[in-house]
C-alpha positions as protocol buffer text, in pm:
chain_id: "A"
residue {
  index: 1
  type: MET
  ca { x: 12207 y: 9653 z: 11876 }
}
residue {
  index: 2
  type: THR
  ca { x: 11875 y: 9498 z: 11972 }
}
residue {
  index: 3
  type: PHE
  ca { x: 11515 y: 9579 z: 11888 }
}
residue {
  index: 4
  type: SER
  ca { x: 11278 y: 9493 z: 12166 }
}
residue {
  index: 5
  type: HIS
  ca { x: 10923 y: 9505 z: 12279 }
}
residue {
  index: 6
  type: HIS
  ca { x: 10732 y: 9221 z: 12440 }
}
residue {
  index: 7
  type: LYS
  ca { x: 10418 y: 9305 z: 12238 }
}
residue {
  index: 8
  type: GLY
  ca { x: 10373 y: 9196 z: 11873 }
}
residue {
  index: 9
  type: GLY
  ca { x: 10287 y: 9440 z: 11602 }
}
residue {
  index: 10
  type: THR
  ca { x: 10498 y: 9738 z: 11731 }
}
residue {
  index: 11
  type: GLY
  ca { x: 10723 y: 9741 z: 11434 }
}
residue {
  index: 12
  type: LYS
  ca { x: 11041 y: 9572 z: 11566 }
}
residue {
  index: 13
  type: THR
  ca { x: 11115 y: 9377 z: 11257 }
}
residue {
  index: 14
  type: THR
  ca { x: 11007 y: 9650 z: 11024 }
}
residue {
  index: 15
  type: SER
  ca { x: 11239 y: 9910 z: 11198 }
}
residue {
  index: 16
  type: CYS
  ca { x: 11522 y: 9657 z: 11223 }
}
residue {
  index: 17
  type: LEU
  ca { x: 11537 y: 9574 z: 10849 }
}
residue {
  index: 18
  type: ASN
  ca { x: 11462 y: 9928 z: 10733 }
}
residue {
  index: 19
  type: ILE
  ca { x: 11745 y: 10081 z: 10929 }
}
residue {
  index: 20
  type: ALA
  ca { x: 11978 y: 9797 z: 10827 }
}
residue {
  index: 21
  type: GLY
  ca { x: 11884 y: 9858 z: 10463 }
}
residue {
  index: 22
  type: PHE
  ca { x: 11981 y: 10227 z: 10483 }
}
residue {
  index: 23
  type: LEU
  ca { x: 12302 y: 10142 z: 10664 }
}
residue {
  index: 24
  type: VAL
  ca { x: 12402 y: 9909 z: 10378 }
}
residue {
  index: 25
  type: LYS
  ca { x: 12323 y: 10168 z: 10116 }
}
residue {
  index: 26
  type: ALA
  ca { x: 12556 y: 10405 z: 10336 }
}
residue {
  index: 27
  type: GLY
  ca { x: 12825 y: 10155 z: 10276 }
}
residue {
  index: 28
  type: LYS
  ca { x: 12821 y: 9964 z: 10612 }
}
residue {
  index: 29
  type: LYS
  ca { x: 12833 y: 9596 z: 10649 }
}
residue {
  index: 30
  type: VAL
  ca { x: 12543 y: 9475 z: 10848 }
}
residue {
  index: 31
  type: LEU
  ca { x: 12422 y: 9146 z: 10993 }
}
residue {
  index: 32
  type: VAL
  ca { x: 12060 y: 9086 z: 11108 }
}
residue {
  index: 33
  type: VAL
  ca { x: 12005 y: 8801 z: 11364 }
}
residue {
  index: 34
  type: ASP
  ca { x: 11641 y: 8676 z: 11364 }
}
residue {
  index: 35
  type: CYS
  ca { x: 11572 y: 8555 z: 11701 }
}
residue {
  index: 36
  type: ASP
  ca { x: 11198 y: 8537 z: 11655 }
}
residue {
  index: 37
  type: PRO
  ca { x: 11046 y: 8194 z: 11576 }
}
residue {
  index: 38
  type: GLN
  ca { x: 10794 y: 8385 z: 11347 }
}
residue {
  index: 39
  type: ALA
  ca { x: 11103 y: 8452 z: 11125 }
}
residue {
  index: 40
  type: ASN
  ca { x: 10946 y: 8768 z: 10978 }
}
residue {
  index: 41
  type: ALA
  ca { x: 11292 y: 8915 z: 10953 }
}
residue {
  index: 42
  type: THR
  ca { x: 11406 y: 8616 z: 10761 }
}
residue {
  index: 43
  type: ALA
  ca { x: 11112 y: 8631 z: 10518 }
}
residue {
  index: 44
  type: GLY
  ca { x: 11137 y: 9013 z: 10499 }
}
residue {
  index: 45
  type: LEU
  ca { x: 11486 y: 8969 z: 10356 }
}
residue {
  index: 46
  type: GLY
  ca { x: 11368 y: 8731 z: 10082 }
}
residue {
  index: 47
  type: TYR
  ca { x: 11486 y: 8407 z: 10252 }
}
residue {
  index: 48
  type: SER
  ca { x: 11248 y: 8123 z: 10267 }
}
residue {
  index: 49
  type: THR
  ca { x: 11152 y: 8024 z: 10627 }
}
residue {
  index: 50
  type: GLN
  ca { x: 11101 y: 7668 z: 10488 }
}
residue {
  index: 51
  type: SER
  ca { x: 11452 y: 7648 z: 10356 }
}
residue {
  index: 52
  type: ALA
  ca { x: 11668 y: 7360 z: 10483 }
}
residue {
  index: 53
  type: GLY
  ca { x: 11971 y: 7431 z: 10665 }
}
residue {
  index: 54
  type: ARG
  ca { x: 12090 y: 7519 z: 10998 }
}
residue {
  index: 55
  type: ASN
  ca { x: 11945 y: 7851 z: 11166 }
}
residue {
  index: 56
  type: MET
  ca { x: 11936 y: 8021 z: 11513 }
}
residue {
  index: 57
  type: TYR
  ca { x: 11777 y: 7704 z: 11671 }
}
residue {
  index: 58
  type: ASP
  ca { x: 12097 y: 7536 z: 11610 }
}
residue {
  index: 59
  type: VAL
  ca { x: 12314 y: 7813 z: 11744 }
}
residue {
  index: 60
  type: PHE
  ca { x: 12119 y: 7837 z: 12070 }
}
residue {
  index: 61
  type: LEU
  ca { x: 12122 y: 7473 z: 12134 }
}
residue {
  index: 62
  type: SER
  ca { x: 12481 y: 7418 z: 12002 }
}
residue {
  index: 63
  type: GLY
  ca { x: 12662 y: 7159 z: 12215 }
}
residue {
  index: 64
  type: PHE
  ca { x: 12369 y: 7110 z: 12440 }
}
residue {
  index: 65
  type: GLU
  ca { x: 12312 y: 6740 z: 12525 }
}
residue {
  index: 66
  type: GLU
  ca { x: 12297 y: 6564 z: 12166 }
}
residue {
  index: 67
  type: PHE
  ca { x: 12299 y: 6882 z: 11954 }
}
residue {
  index: 68
  type: PRO
  ca { x: 12601 y: 6938 z: 11727 }
}
residue {
  index: 69
  type: GLU
  ca { x: 12818 y: 7238 z: 11755 }
}
residue {
  index: 70
  type: THR
  ca { x: 12703 y: 7522 z: 11545 }
}
residue {
  index: 71
  type: LYS
  ca { x: 12878 y: 7843 z: 11509 }
}
residue {
  index: 72
  type: MET
  ca { x: 12711 y: 8173 z: 11371 }
}
residue {
  index: 73
  type: SER
  ca { x: 12929 y: 8163 z: 11076 }
}
residue {
  index: 74
  type: ASP
  ca { x: 12777 y: 7838 z: 10972 }
}
residue {
  index: 75
  type: ILE
  ca { x: 12429 y: 7964 z: 10928 }
}
residue {
  index: 76
  type: ILE
  ca { x: 12480 y: 8337 z: 10785 }
}
residue {
  index: 77
  type: ARG
  ca { x: 12327 y: 8377 z: 10441 }
}
residue {
  index: 78
  type: LYS
  ca { x: 12354 y: 8662 z: 10195 }
}
residue {
  index: 79
  type: THR
  ca { x: 12038 y: 8840 z: 10096 }
}
residue {
  index: 80
  type: PRO
  ca { x: 11943 y: 9045 z: 9781 }
}
residue {
  index: 81
  type: SER
  ca { x: 11963 y: 9377 z: 9969 }
}
residue {
  index: 82
  type: GLY
  ca { x: 12331 y: 9322 z: 10073 }
}
residue {
  index: 83
  type: ILE
  ca { x: 12224 y: 9253 z: 10444 }
}
residue {
  index: 84
  type: ASP
  ca { x: 12372 y: 8931 z: 10591 }
}
residue {
  index: 85
  type: LEU
  ca { x: 12117 y: 8720 z: 10775 }
}
residue {
  index: 86
  type: ALA
  ca { x: 12120 y: 8472 z: 11057 }
}
residue {
  index: 87
  type: PRO
  ca { x: 11784 y: 8308 z: 10974 }
}
residue {
  index: 88
  type: SER
  ca { x: 11525 y: 8187 z: 11205 }
}
residue {
  index: 89
  type: HIS
  ca { x: 11269 y: 7906 z: 11190 }
}
residue {
  index: 90
  type: LEU
  ca { x: 10960 y: 7801 z: 11364 }
}
residue {
  index: 91
  type: ASP
  ca { x: 11164 y: 7523 z: 11543 }
}
residue {
  index: 92
  type: LEU
  ca { x: 11323 y: 7808 z: 11750 }
}
residue {
  index: 93
  type: VAL
  ca { x: 10998 y: 7781 z: 11962 }
}
residue {
  index: 94
  type: GLY
  ca { x: 11132 y: 7466 z: 12101 }
}
residue {
  index: 95
  type: ALA
  ca { x: 11466 y: 7634 z: 12204 }
}
residue {
  index: 96
  type: ASP
  ca { x: 11319 y: 7858 z: 12475 }
}
residue {
  index: 97
  type: PRO
  ca { x: 11218 y: 7589 z: 12718 }
}
residue {
  index: 98
  type: CYS
  ca { x: 11565 y: 7407 z: 12662 }
}
residue {
  index: 99
  type: LEU
  ca { x: 11758 y: 7715 z: 12740 }
}
residue {
  index: 100
  type: TYR
  ca { x: 11616 y: 7723 z: 13096 }
}
residue {
  index: 101
  type: ARG
  ca { x: 11828 y: 7393 z: 13161 }
}
residue {
  index: 102
  type: ARG
  ca { x: 12155 y: 7555 z: 13034 }
}
residue {
  index: 103
  type: GLU
  ca { x: 12419 y: 7710 z: 13245 }
}
residue {
  index: 104
  type: GLY
  ca { x: 12497 y: 8057 z: 13156 }
}
residue {
  index: 105
  type: ARG
  ca { x: 12184 y: 8064 z: 12923 }
}
residue {
  index: 106
  type: ALA
  ca { x: 12157 y: 8453 z: 12919 }
}
residue {
  index: 107
  type: GLY
  ca { x: 12496 y: 8494 z: 12757 }
}
residue {
  index: 108
  type: ILE
  ca { x: 12458 y: 8228 z: 12481 }
}
residue {
  index: 109
  type: LEU
  ca { x: 12398 y: 8468 z: 12207 }
}
residue {
  index: 110
  type: LYS
  ca { x: 12647 y: 8720 z: 12318 }
}
residue {
  index: 111
  type: ALA
  ca { x: 12905 y: 8455 z: 12321 }
}
residue {
  index: 112
  type: ALA
  ca { x: 12797 y: 8324 z: 11963 }
}
residue {
  index: 113
  type: LEU
  ca { x: 12840 y: 8679 z: 11822 }
}
residue {
  index: 114
  type: ALA
  ca { x: 13171 y: 8755 z: 11979 }
}
residue {
  index: 115
  type: PRO
  ca { x: 13388 y: 8617 z: 11696 }
}
residue {
  index: 116
  type: LEU
  ca { x: 13180 y: 8819 z: 11437 }
}
residue {
  index: 117
  type: LYS
  ca { x: 13214 y: 9163 z: 11606 }
}
residue {
  index: 118
  type: ASP
  ca { x: 13522 y: 9270 z: 11402 }
}
residue {
  index: 119
  type: GLN
  ca { x: 13355 y: 9149 z: 11066 }
}
residue {
  index: 120
  type: TYR
  ca { x: 13049 y: 9378 z: 11078 }
}
residue {
  index: 121
  type: ASP
  ca { x: 12995 y: 9746 z: 11144 }
}
residue {
  index: 122
  type: PHE
  ca { x: 12651 y: 9682 z: 11292 }
}
residue {
  index: 123
  type: ILE
  ca { x: 12485 y: 9363 z: 11428 }
}
residue {
  index: 124
  type: PHE
  ca { x: 12105 y: 9393 z: 11470 }
}
residue {
  index: 125
  type: VAL
  ca { x: 11908 y: 9142 z: 11677 }
}
residue {
  index: 126
  type: ASP
  ca { x: 11540 y: 9112 z: 11617 }
}
residue {
  index: 127
  type: THR
  ca { x: 11371 y: 8962 z: 11909 }
}
residue {
  index: 128
  type: PRO
  ca { x: 11014 y: 8794 z: 11972 }
}
residue {
  index: 129
  type: PRO
  ca { x: 10724 y: 8945 z: 12121 }
}
residue {
  index: 130
  type: SER
  ca { x: 10773 y: 8761 z: 12453 }
}
residue {
  index: 131
  type: MET
  ca { x: 10959 y: 8783 z: 12776 }
}
residue {
  index: 132
  type: GLY
  ca { x: 11147 y: 8458 z: 12749 }
}
residue {
  index: 133
  type: GLN
  ca { x: 11504 y: 8363 z: 12714 }
}
residue {
  index: 134
  type: LEU
  ca { x: 11533 y: 8457 z: 12334 }
}
residue {
  index: 135
  type: VAL
  ca { x: 11466 y: 8822 z: 12446 }
}
residue {
  index: 136
  type: ILE
  ca { x: 11692 y: 8815 z: 12736 }
}
residue {
  index: 137
  type: ASN
  ca { x: 11967 y: 8683 z: 12531 }
}
residue {
  index: 138
  type: GLY
  ca { x: 11909 y: 8958 z: 12276 }
}
residue {
  index: 139
  type: LEU
  ca { x: 11918 y: 9227 z: 12538 }
}
residue {
  index: 140
  type: PHE
  ca { x: 12219 y: 9079 z: 12721 }
}
residue {
  index: 141
  type: ALA
  ca { x: 12427 y: 9065 z: 12395 }
}
residue {
  index: 142
  type: SER
  ca { x: 12349 y: 9422 z: 12305 }
}
residue {
  index: 143
  type: ASP
  ca { x: 12537 y: 9751 z: 12328 }
}
residue {
  index: 144
  type: ARG
  ca { x: 12242 y: 9960 z: 12219 }
}
residue {
  index: 145
  type: VAL
  ca { x: 11868 y: 9898 z: 12255 }
}
residue {
  index: 146
  type: ILE
  ca { x: 11581 y: 10049 z: 12044 }
}
residue {
  index: 147
  type: VAL
  ca { x: 11233 y: 10012 z: 12165 }
}
residue {
  index: 148
  type: THR
  ca { x: 10950 y: 10030 z: 11911 }
}
residue {
  index: 149
  type: LEU
  ca { x: 10587 y: 10142 z: 11989 }
}
residue {
  index: 150
  type: ASP
  ca { x: 10294 y: 10150 z: 11793 }
}
residue {
  index: 151
  type: SER
  ca { x: 10063 y: 10458 z: 11789 }
}
residue {
  index: 152
  type: GLY
  ca { x: 9759 y: 10276 z: 11906 }
}
residue {
  index: 153
  type: THR
  ca { x: 9546 y: 10355 z: 12225 }
}
residue {
  index: 154
  type: PHE
  ca { x: 9728 y: 10107 z: 12441 }
}
residue {
  index: 155
  type: ALA
  ca { x: 10093 y: 10201 z: 12322 }
}
residue {
  index: 156
  type: LEU
  ca { x: 10198 y: 10337 z: 12670 }
}
residue {
  index: 157
  type: ASP
  ca { x: 10063 y: 10040 z: 12859 }
}
residue {
  index: 158
  type: GLY
  ca { x: 10353 y: 9835 z: 12742 }
}
residue {
  index: 159
  type: VAL
  ca { x: 10614 y: 10087 z: 12853 }
}
residue {
  index: 160
  type: SER
  ca { x: 10582 y: 10018 z: 13220 }
}
residue {
  index: 161
  type: THR
  ca { x: 10605 y: 9638 z: 13164 }
}
residue {
  index: 162
  type: LEU
  ca { x: 10920 y: 9696 z: 12954 }
}
residue {
  index: 163
  type: SER
  ca { x: 11060 y: 9895 z: 13248 }
}
residue {
  index: 164
  type: THR
  ca { x: 10989 y: 9594 z: 13465 }
}
residue {
  index: 165
  type: ILE
  ca { x: 11169 y: 9358 z: 13227 }
}
residue {
  index: 166
  type: PHE
  ca { x: 11466 y: 9588 z: 13229 }
}
residue {
  index: 167
  type: GLY
  ca { x: 11461 y: 9619 z: 13613 }
}
residue {
  index: 168
  type: ASP
  ca { x: 11463 y: 9233 z: 13649 }
}
residue {
  index: 169
  type: MET
  ca { x: 11752 y: 9193 z: 13416 }
}
residue {
  index: 170
  type: LYS
  ca { x: 11945 y: 9435 z: 13634 }
}
residue {
  index: 171
  type: GLU
  ca { x: 11858 y: 9264 z: 13956 }
}
residue {
  index: 172
  type: ASP
  ca { x: 11908 y: 8906 z: 13813 }
}
residue {
  index: 173
  type: LEU
  ca { x: 12202 y: 8933 z: 13561 }
}
residue {
  index: 174
  type: GLY
  ca { x: 12363 y: 9264 z: 13680 }
}
residue {
  index: 175
  type: ARG
  ca { x: 12306 y: 9427 z: 13339 }
}
residue {
  index: 176
  type: GLU
  ca { x: 12138 y: 9768 z: 13336 }
}
residue {
  index: 177
  type: ILE
  ca { x: 11934 y: 9829 z: 13016 }
}
residue {
  index: 178
  type: GLN
  ca { x: 11875 y: 10191 z: 12898 }
}
residue {
  index: 179
  type: PRO
  ca { x: 11706 y: 10224 z: 12575 }
}
residue {
  index: 180
  type: ASP
  ca { x: 11873 y: 10461 z: 12329 }
}
residue {
  index: 181
  type: ILE
  ca { x: 11581 y: 10528 z: 12101 }
}
residue {
  index: 182
  type: ALA
  ca { x: 11216 y: 10484 z: 12088 }
}
residue {
  index: 183
  type: ILE
  ca { x: 11050 y: 10467 z: 11749 }
}
residue {
  index: 184
  type: VAL
  ca { x: 10677 y: 10507 z: 11726 }
}
residue {
  index: 185
  type: THR
  ca { x: 10555 y: 10332 z: 11411 }
}
residue {
  index: 186
  type: ARG
  ca { x: 10251 y: 10367 z: 11190 }
}
residue {
  index: 187
  type: TRP
  ca { x: 10216 y: 10728 z: 11305 }
}
residue {
  index: 188
  type: GLY
  ca { x: 9885 y: 10881 z: 11189 }
}
residue {
  index: 189
  type: GLU
  ca { x: 9733 y: 10541 z: 11093 }
}
residue {
  index: 190
  type: GLY
  ca { x: 9431 y: 10619 z: 11291 }
}
residue {
  index: 191
  type: GLY
  ca { x: 9329 y: 10913 z: 11066 }
}
residue {
  index: 192
  type: ALA
  ca { x: 9526 y: 11207 z: 11211 }
}
residue {
  index: 193
  type: SER
  ca { x: 9818 y: 11177 z: 10969 }
}
residue {
  index: 194
  type: SER
  ca { x: 9865 y: 11551 z: 10967 }
}
residue {
  index: 195
  type: VAL
  ca { x: 9994 y: 11534 z: 11323 }
}
residue {
  index: 196
  type: SER
  ca { x: 10364 y: 11647 z: 11334 }
}
residue {
  index: 197
  type: PRO
  ca { x: 10596 y: 11512 z: 11614 }
}
residue {
  index: 198
  type: ASN
  ca { x: 10711 y: 11879 z: 11646 }
}
residue {
  index: 199
  type: GLU
  ca { x: 10386 y: 12041 z: 11594 }
}
residue {
  index: 200
  type: THR
  ca { x: 10345 y: 12414 z: 11620 }
}
residue {
  index: 201
  type: PRO
  ca { x: 10032 y: 12632 z: 11532 }
}
residue {
  index: 202
  type: GLU
  ca { x: 10036 y: 12734 z: 11174 }
}
residue {
  index: 203
  type: LYS
  ca { x: 9924 y: 13071 z: 11021 }
}
residue {
  index: 204
  type: LYS
  ca { x: 9610 y: 13054 z: 10831 }
}
residue {
  index: 205
  type: ASP
  ca { x: 9682 y: 13040 z: 10452 }
}
residue {
  index: 206
  type: ILE
  ca { x: 9594 y: 13387 z: 10290 }
}
residue {
  index: 207
  type: PHE
  ca { x: 9385 y: 13214 z: 10015 }
}
residue {
  index: 208
  type: LEU
  ca { x: 9190 y: 13015 z: 10271 }
}
residue {
  index: 209
  type: TYR
  ca { x: 9130 y: 13327 z: 10456 }
}
residue {
  index: 210
  type: LEU
  ca { x: 8989 y: 13522 z: 10139 }
}
residue {
  index: 211
  type: ARG
  ca { x: 8775 y: 13224 z: 10054 }
}
residue {
  index: 212
  type: ASP
  ca { x: 8615 y: 13220 z: 10386 }
}
residue {
  index: 213
  type: LEU
  ca { x: 8576 y: 13603 z: 10379 }
}
residue {
  index: 214
  type: PHE
  ca { x: 8409 y: 13616 z: 10023 }
}
residue {
  index: 215
  type: TYR
  ca { x: 8243 y: 13289 z: 9977 }
}
residue {
  index: 216
  type: LYS
  ca { x: 8014 y: 13123 z: 10215 }
}
residue {
  index: 217
  type: THR
  ca { x: 8085 y: 12755 z: 10270 }
}
residue {
  index: 218
  type: PRO
  ca { x: 7774 y: 12514 z: 10324 }
}
residue {
  index: 219
  type: ALA
  ca { x: 7701 y: 12406 z: 10689 }
}
residue {
  index: 220
  type: PRO
  ca { x: 7876 y: 12077 z: 10763 }
}
residue {
  index: 221
  type: THR
  ca { x: 7656 y: 11781 z: 10780 }
}
residue {
  index: 222
  type: PRO
  ca { x: 7612 y: 11579 z: 11105 }
}
residue {
  index: 223
  type: GLU
  ca { x: 7845 y: 11318 z: 10953 }
}
residue {
  index: 224
  type: GLU
  ca { x: 8109 y: 11558 z: 10873 }
}
residue {
  index: 225
  type: ILE
  ca { x: 8080 y: 11713 z: 11216 }
}
residue {
  index: 226
  type: ARG
  ca { x: 8124 y: 11365 z: 11383 }
}
residue {
  index: 227
  type: THR
  ca { x: 8424 y: 11282 z: 11161 }
}
residue {
  index: 228
  type: ALA
  ca { x: 8589 y: 11620 z: 11233 }
}
residue {
  index: 229
  type: ASP
  ca { x: 8533 y: 11557 z: 11608 }
}
residue {
  index: 230
  type: GLU
  ca { x: 8680 y: 11210 z: 11596 }
}
residue {
  index: 231
  type: GLN
  ca { x: 8991 y: 11336 z: 11410 }
}
residue {
  index: 232
  type: LYS
  ca { x: 9034 y: 11615 z: 11655 }
}
residue {
  index: 233
  type: ALA
  ca { x: 9017 y: 11381 z: 11953 }
}
residue {
  index: 234
  type: GLU
  ca { x: 9271 y: 11136 z: 11770 }
}
residue {
  index: 235
  type: HIS
  ca { x: 9493 y: 11429 z: 11708 }
}
residue {
  index: 236
  type: GLU
  ca { x: 9509 y: 11537 z: 12077 }
}
residue {
  index: 237
  type: ARG
  ca { x: 9550 y: 11180 z: 12190 }
}
residue {
  index: 238
  type: LEU
  ca { x: 9856 y: 11138 z: 11965 }
}
residue {
  index: 239
  type: LEU
  ca { x: 10009 y: 11463 z: 12064 }
}
residue {
  index: 240
  type: SER
  ca { x: 9943 y: 11378 z: 12439 }
}
residue {
  index: 241
  type: MET
  ca { x: 10094 y: 11023 z: 12390 }
}
residue {
  index: 242
  type: LEU
  ca { x: 10404 y: 11170 z: 12216 }
}
residue {
  index: 243
  type: VAL
  ca { x: 10480 y: 11413 z: 12508 }
}
residue {
  index: 244
  type: GLU
  ca { x: 10461 y: 11120 z: 12737 }
}
residue {
  index: 245
  type: ILE
  ca { x: 10692 y: 10912 z: 12526 }
}
residue {
  index: 246
  type: LYS
  ca { x: 10948 y: 11207 z: 12507 }
}
residue {
  index: 247
  type: ARG
  ca { x: 10938 y: 11218 z: 12883 }
}
residue {
  index: 248
  type: LEU
  ca { x: 11029 y: 10846 z: 12913 }
}
residue {
  index: 249
  type: PHE
  ca { x: 11296 y: 10810 z: 12644 }
}
residue {
  index: 250
  type: ARG
  ca { x: 11614 y: 11019 z: 12549 }
}
residue {
  index: 251
  type: THR
  ca { x: 11540 y: 11013 z: 12176 }
}
residue {
  index: 252
  type: VAL
  ca { x: 11216 y: 10957 z: 12008 }
}
residue {
  index: 253
  type: TYR
  ca { x: 11129 y: 10923 z: 11629 }
}
residue {
  index: 254
  type: THR
  ca { x: 10805 y: 10877 z: 11456 }
}
residue {
  index: 255
  type: VAL
  ca { x: 10759 y: 10680 z: 11131 }
}
residue {
  index: 256
  type: PRO
  ca { x: 10445 y: 10752 z: 10933 }
}
residue {
  index: 257
  type: TYR
  ca { x: 10205 y: 10475 z: 10811 }
}
residue {
  index: 258
  type: SER
  ca { x: 10286 y: 10374 z: 10460 }
}
residue {
  index: 259
  type: PRO
  ca { x: 10147 y: 10074 z: 10271 }
}
residue {
  index: 260
  type: LEU
  ca { x: 10479 y: 10068 z: 10079 }
}
residue {
  index: 261
  type: ILE
  ca { x: 10645 y: 9915 z: 10388 }
}
residue {
  index: 262
  type: TYR
  ca { x: 10440 y: 9613 z: 10333 }
}
residue {
  index: 263
  type: GLU
  ca { x: 10493 y: 9606 z: 9970 }
}
residue {
  index: 264
  type: ALA
  ca { x: 10870 y: 9614 z: 10024 }
}
residue {
  index: 265
  type: GLN
  ca { x: 10849 y: 9334 z: 10269 }
}
residue {
  index: 266
  type: LYS
  ca { x: 10649 y: 9117 z: 10033 }
}
residue {
  index: 267
  type: ARG
  ca { x: 10933 y: 9158 z: 9792 }
}
residue {
  index: 268
  type: GLY
  ca { x: 11202 y: 9065 z: 10039 }
}
residue {
  index: 269
  type: LEU
  ca { x: 11342 y: 9409 z: 10051 }
}
residue {
  index: 270
  type: PRO
  ca { x: 11373 y: 9685 z: 10309 }
}
residue {
  index: 271
  type: ILE
  ca { x: 11214 y: 10027 z: 10227 }
}
residue {
  index: 272
  type: SER
  ca { x: 11551 y: 10160 z: 10154 }
}
residue {
  index: 273
  type: HIS
  ca { x: 11579 y: 9934 z: 9844 }
}
residue {
  index: 274
  type: PHE
  ca { x: 11224 y: 9968 z: 9738 }
}
residue {
  index: 275
  type: ALA
  ca { x: 11082 y: 10310 z: 9802 }
}
residue {
  index: 276
  type: PRO
  ca { x: 11349 y: 10519 z: 9987 }
}
residue {
  index: 277
  type: ASP
  ca { x: 11197 y: 10838 z: 9904 }
}
residue {
  index: 278
  type: SER
  ca { x: 10866 y: 10765 z: 10056 }
}
residue {
  index: 279
  type: SER
  ca { x: 10756 y: 10924 z: 10379 }
}
residue {
  index: 280
  type: ALA
  ca { x: 10839 y: 10612 z: 10574 }
}
residue {
  index: 281
  type: GLY
  ca { x: 11162 y: 10568 z: 10385 }
}
residue {
  index: 282
  type: ALA
  ca { x: 11263 y: 10932 z: 10475 }
}
residue {
  index: 283
  type: ALA
  ca { x: 11185 y: 10871 z: 10834 }
}
residue {
  index: 284
  type: TYR
  ca { x: 11404 y: 10559 z: 10856 }
}
residue {
  index: 285
  type: LYS
  ca { x: 11676 y: 10730 z: 10676 }
}
residue {
  index: 286
  type: THR
  ca { x: 11677 y: 11003 z: 10936 }
}
residue {
  index: 287
  type: ILE
  ca { x: 11695 y: 10748 z: 11214 }
}
residue {
  index: 288
  type: MET
  ca { x: 11979 y: 10568 z: 11019 }
}
residue {
  index: 289
  type: ASP
  ca { x: 12176 y: 10912 z: 11026 }
}
residue {
  index: 290
  type: ASP
  ca { x: 12151 y: 10899 z: 11408 }
}
residue {
  index: 291
  type: VAL
  ca { x: 12231 y: 10529 z: 11443 }
}
residue {
  index: 292
  type: ILE
  ca { x: 12534 y: 10543 z: 11194 }
}
residue {
  index: 293
  type: GLN
  ca { x: 12721 y: 10767 z: 11447 }
}
residue {
  index: 294
  type: TRP
  ca { x: 12725 y: 10495 z: 11711 }
}
residue {
  index: 295
  type: ASN
  ca { x: 12997 y: 10297 z: 11517 }
}
């Protein structure tokens, strides 16, 4: 299963690790393959990116020119959360240009993972924010694809580019990519956190009604009016964006913004092992309940 988006900051790594964490807590054996030279998944699972030892750079260049043979099983590490990790390293930046000189380059990762498929219930591939060979390898190796989007103003701009990338893969490699899930991360970060992905008009609370009936509230200040207008505009933008995303993807989930996500990552743990009952934890648990049925 590959997590993909050519933009950075959309929550690929966060979603990958947190869904993996809940799967492990559900008793599943999970491997996370970090194909991003930034190695955020590696660090997010508590493994030092400066550690000596072989990593995905060695796997991608295994047997190429003067590089020694390296199997996936040679680099896999155990992590405190129970998730197995195939770590990355900044050196992986140098692998991408080399891959263009390799025959069958799109299938390198798929071939490397083949001997492990019976050893794991789920194999997650975290890809870099780019459109190079590391991303193509991740997509080509996958049975399922999860696309992550941020809730910012330009989130939908990247969707058309993604469609182009998927179309190019079908044309060049004969592999059709159809994302199974879209996850909109940091939902409500812009101040409209009350927006629900399934929003319906709510009845006015009786106590609020009585309060407004018997007690005069002071007129809002210009600053309060401006803030309310901004929040309303953001509220409407998010709802409009969500409608469009649901039109483009078969299944859409939203994950609310939570600072606990970043606290967990600093401790080298997924949210499932740090704050599973938080709002973001509950959202990722719901996604996991869907993903677990794919096995």
